[in-house]
mmCIF file of C-alpha atoms in Angstrom:
data_model
loop_
_atom_site.group_PDB
_atom_site.id
_atom_site.type_symbol
_atom_site.label_atom_id
_atom_site.label_comp_id
_atom_site.label_asym_id
_atom_site.label_seq_id
_atom_site.Cartn_x
_atom_site.Cartn_y
_atom_site.Cartn_z
ATOM 1 C CA UNK A 1 0.000 0.000 0.000
ATOM 2 C CA UNK A 2 2.700 2.508 1.090
ATOM 3 C CA UNK A 3 0.450 5.567 1.274
ATOM 4 C CA UNK A 4 1.301 8.947 2.746
ATOM 5 C CA UNK A 5 0.621 9.184 6.456
ATOM 6 C CA UNK A 6 -2.566 10.812 7.618
ATOM 7 C CA UNK A 7 -3.258 13.238 10.448
ATOM 8 C CA UNK A 8 -5.410 12.513 13.500
ATOM 9 C CA UNK A 9 -8.234 14.585 12.000
ATOM 10 C CA UNK A 10 -7.997 12.734 8.696
ATOM 11 C CA UNK A 11 -8.094 9.455 10.600
ATOM 12 C CA UNK A 12 -11.286 10.527 12.382
ATOM 13 C CA UNK A 13 -12.884 11.189 8.990
ATOM 14 C CA UNK A 14 -11.691 7.802 7.725
ATOM 15 C CA UNK A 15 -13.150 6.091 10.795
ATOM 16 C CA UNK A 16 -16.591 7.508 10.003
ATOM 17 C CA UNK A 17 -16.314 6.423 6.381
ATOM 18 C CA UNK A 18 -15.204 2.899 7.373
ATOM 19 C CA UNK A 19 -17.945 2.617 9.990
ATOM 20 C CA UNK A 20 -20.703 3.575 7.562
ATOM 21 C CA UNK A 21 -19.987 0.841 5.002
ATOM 22 C CA UNK A 22 -21.669 3.020 2.366
ATOM 23 C CA UNK A 23 -20.858 6.151 0.406
ATOM 24 C CA UNK A 24 -21.330 9.379 2.368
ATOM 25 C CA UNK A 25 -21.780 13.056 1.598
ATOM 26 C CA UNK A 26 -19.751 15.700 3.384
ATOM 27 C CA UNK A 27 -22.850 16.612 5.407
ATOM 28 C CA UNK A 28 -23.292 12.988 6.537
ATOM 29 C CA UNK A 29 -19.651 12.729 7.561
ATOM 30 C CA UNK A 30 -19.957 16.042 9.406
ATOM 31 C CA UNK A 31 -23.053 14.785 11.254
ATOM 32 C CA UNK A 32 -21.266 11.574 12.264
ATOM 33 C CA UNK A 33 -18.215 13.509 13.490
ATOM 34 C CA UNK A 34 -20.286 15.891 15.637
ATOM 35 C CA UNK A 35 -22.399 13.139 17.254
ATOM 36 C CA UNK A 36 -19.946 12.863 20.152
ATOM 37 C CA UNK A 37 -19.883 16.591 20.854
ATOM 38 C CA UNK A 38 -16.783 17.561 18.904
ATOM 39 C CA UNK A 39 -17.007 20.734 16.861
ATOM 40 C CA UNK A 40 -16.296 20.404 13.153
ATOM 41 C CA UNK A 41 -17.093 22.759 10.309
ATOM 42 C CA UNK A 42 -18.314 21.773 6.868
ATOM 43 C CA UNK A 43 -15.267 23.461 5.288
ATOM 44 C CA UNK A 44 -12.854 21.568 7.540
ATOM 45 C CA UNK A 45 -14.391 18.210 6.637
ATOM 46 C CA UNK A 46 -14.360 19.149 2.947
ATOM 47 C CA UNK A 47 -10.685 20.125 3.164
ATOM 48 C CA UNK A 48 -9.794 16.873 4.945
ATOM 49 C CA UNK A 49 -11.601 14.894 2.246
ATOM 50 C CA UNK A 50 -9.608 16.727 -0.442
ATOM 51 C CA UNK A 51 -6.397 15.741 1.352
ATOM 52 C CA UNK A 52 -7.540 12.135 1.764
ATOM 53 C CA UNK A 53 -8.425 12.041 -1.924
ATOM 54 C CA UNK A 54 -4.995 13.391 -2.877
ATOM 55 C CA UNK A 55 -3.377 10.750 -0.646
ATOM 56 C CA UNK A 56 -5.547 8.088 -2.321
ATOM 57 C CA UNK A 57 -7.352 6.973 0.839
ATOM 58 C CA UNK A 58 -10.784 7.981 -0.487
ATOM 59 C CA UNK A 59 -12.454 8.755 -3.761
ATOM 60 C CA UNK A 60 -15.800 10.228 -4.693
ATOM 61 C CA UNK A 61 -18.554 9.975 -7.229
ATOM 62 C CA UNK A 62 -21.483 12.256 -7.948
ATOM 63 C CA UNK A 63 -24.939 11.249 -6.769
ATOM 64 C CA UNK A 64 -28.005 11.650 -8.949
ATOM 65 C CA UNK A 65 -28.585 14.945 -7.097
ATOM 66 C CA UNK A 66 -25.083 16.156 -8.016
ATOM 67 C CA UNK A 67 -23.587 15.813 -4.524
ATOM 68 C CA UNK A 68 -20.235 14.127 -4.025
ATOM 69 C CA UNK A 69 -20.393 10.753 -2.302
ATOM 70 C CA UNK A 70 -17.165 9.621 -0.629
ATOM 71 C CA UNK A 71 -15.984 6.028 -0.236
ATOM 72 C CA UNK A 72 -12.759 4.408 0.997
ATOM 73 C CA UNK A 73 -10.066 3.182 -1.360
ATOM 74 C CA UNK A 74 -8.206 1.598 1.550
ATOM 75 C CA UNK A 75 -9.827 -0.847 3.965
ATOM 76 C CA UNK A 76 -9.403 -0.589 7.724
ATOM 77 C CA UNK A 77 -7.420 -3.854 7.944
ATOM 78 C CA UNK A 78 -4.999 -2.759 5.202
ATOM 79 C CA UNK A 79 -4.563 0.617 6.877
ATOM 80 C CA UNK A 80 -3.841 -1.018 10.253
ATOM 81 C CA UNK A 81 -1.322 -3.396 8.700
ATOM 82 C CA UNK A 82 0.543 -0.549 6.969
ATOM 83 C CA UNK A 83 0.536 1.606 10.108
ATOM 84 C CA UNK A 84 1.863 -1.299 12.207
ATOM 85 C CA UNK A 85 4.621 -1.980 9.682
ATOM 86 C CA UNK A 86 5.621 1.689 9.656
ATOM 87 C CA UNK A 87 5.604 1.799 13.457
ATOM 88 C CA UNK A 88 7.793 -1.301 13.788
ATOM 89 C CA UNK A 89 10.244 0.072 11.206
ATOM 90 C CA UNK A 90 10.867 3.076 13.466
ATOM 91 C CA UNK A 91 12.255 0.692 16.098
ATOM 92 C CA UNK A 92 14.739 -1.154 13.914
ATOM 93 C CA UNK A 93 12.334 -2.961 11.620
ATOM 94 C CA UNK A 94 11.676 -6.095 13.627
ATOM 95 C CA UNK A 95 9.116 -7.014 16.230
ATOM 96 C CA UNK A 96 11.992 -8.051 18.505
ATOM 97 C CA UNK A 97 13.476 -4.529 18.283
ATOM 98 C CA UNK A 98 10.080 -3.018 19.067
ATOM 99 C CA UNK A 99 9.529 -5.269 22.083
ATOM 100 C CA UNK A 100 13.057 -4.580 23.300
ATOM 101 C CA UNK A 101 12.368 -0.848 23.193
ATOM 102 C CA UNK A 102 9.242 -1.313 25.281
ATOM 103 C CA UNK A 103 10.829 -3.635 27.799
ATOM 104 C CA UNK A 104 14.078 -1.681 28.272
ATOM 105 C CA UNK A 105 12.461 0.855 30.617
ATOM 106 C CA UNK A 106 10.114 -1.496 32.396
ATOM 107 C CA UNK A 107 10.576 -5.266 32.439
ATOM 108 C CA UNK A 108 7.687 -7.317 31.101
ATOM 109 C CA UNK A 109 5.578 -9.084 33.697
ATOM 110 C CA UNK A 110 5.578 -12.868 33.641
ATOM 111 C CA UNK A 111 1.911 -12.764 32.593
ATOM 112 C CA UNK A 112 2.744 -10.516 29.625
ATOM 113 C CA UNK A 113 5.566 -12.839 28.548
ATOM 114 C CA UNK A 114 3.187 -15.811 28.662
ATOM 115 C CA UNK A 115 0.614 -13.910 26.581
ATOM 116 C CA UNK A 116 3.292 -13.136 23.992
ATOM 117 C CA UNK A 117 4.361 -16.788 23.906
ATOM 118 C CA UNK A 118 0.765 -17.867 23.309
ATOM 119 C CA UNK A 119 0.367 -15.280 20.579
ATOM 120 C CA UNK A 120 3.566 -16.471 18.874
ATOM 121 C CA UNK A 121 2.381 -20.085 19.094
ATOM 122 C CA UNK A 122 -0.862 -19.140 17.317
ATOM 123 C CA UNK A 123 1.089 -17.443 14.546
ATOM 124 C CA UNK A 124 3.506 -20.361 14.239
ATOM 125 C CA UNK A 125 0.729 -22.964 13.869
#
């Protein structure tokens, strides 16, 4: 995938698009974003959608009424996988390097080590 990174605000817009599982207008995305009390403006959402379109995370099509309907080009699972890969690469590129960075300041608890072992067993099977 290797897309450009997205901001926290862009991610919030993407979350609403992923959650809907259908194409949405700017007004519908705005309504979904403001449901939890956050303040968003129509222009801000429109600008974020332009950025997401440029970064190839979303695209749009015109409805029969001439309004733009936005839909994801990248699925949530693919996005998560790419973000995780990018995150791990910042710590040396391996999961071992990442875990070492986390455990260097605070040793892992025995319970956490056992959970990791079980997780690795599931992957290995």
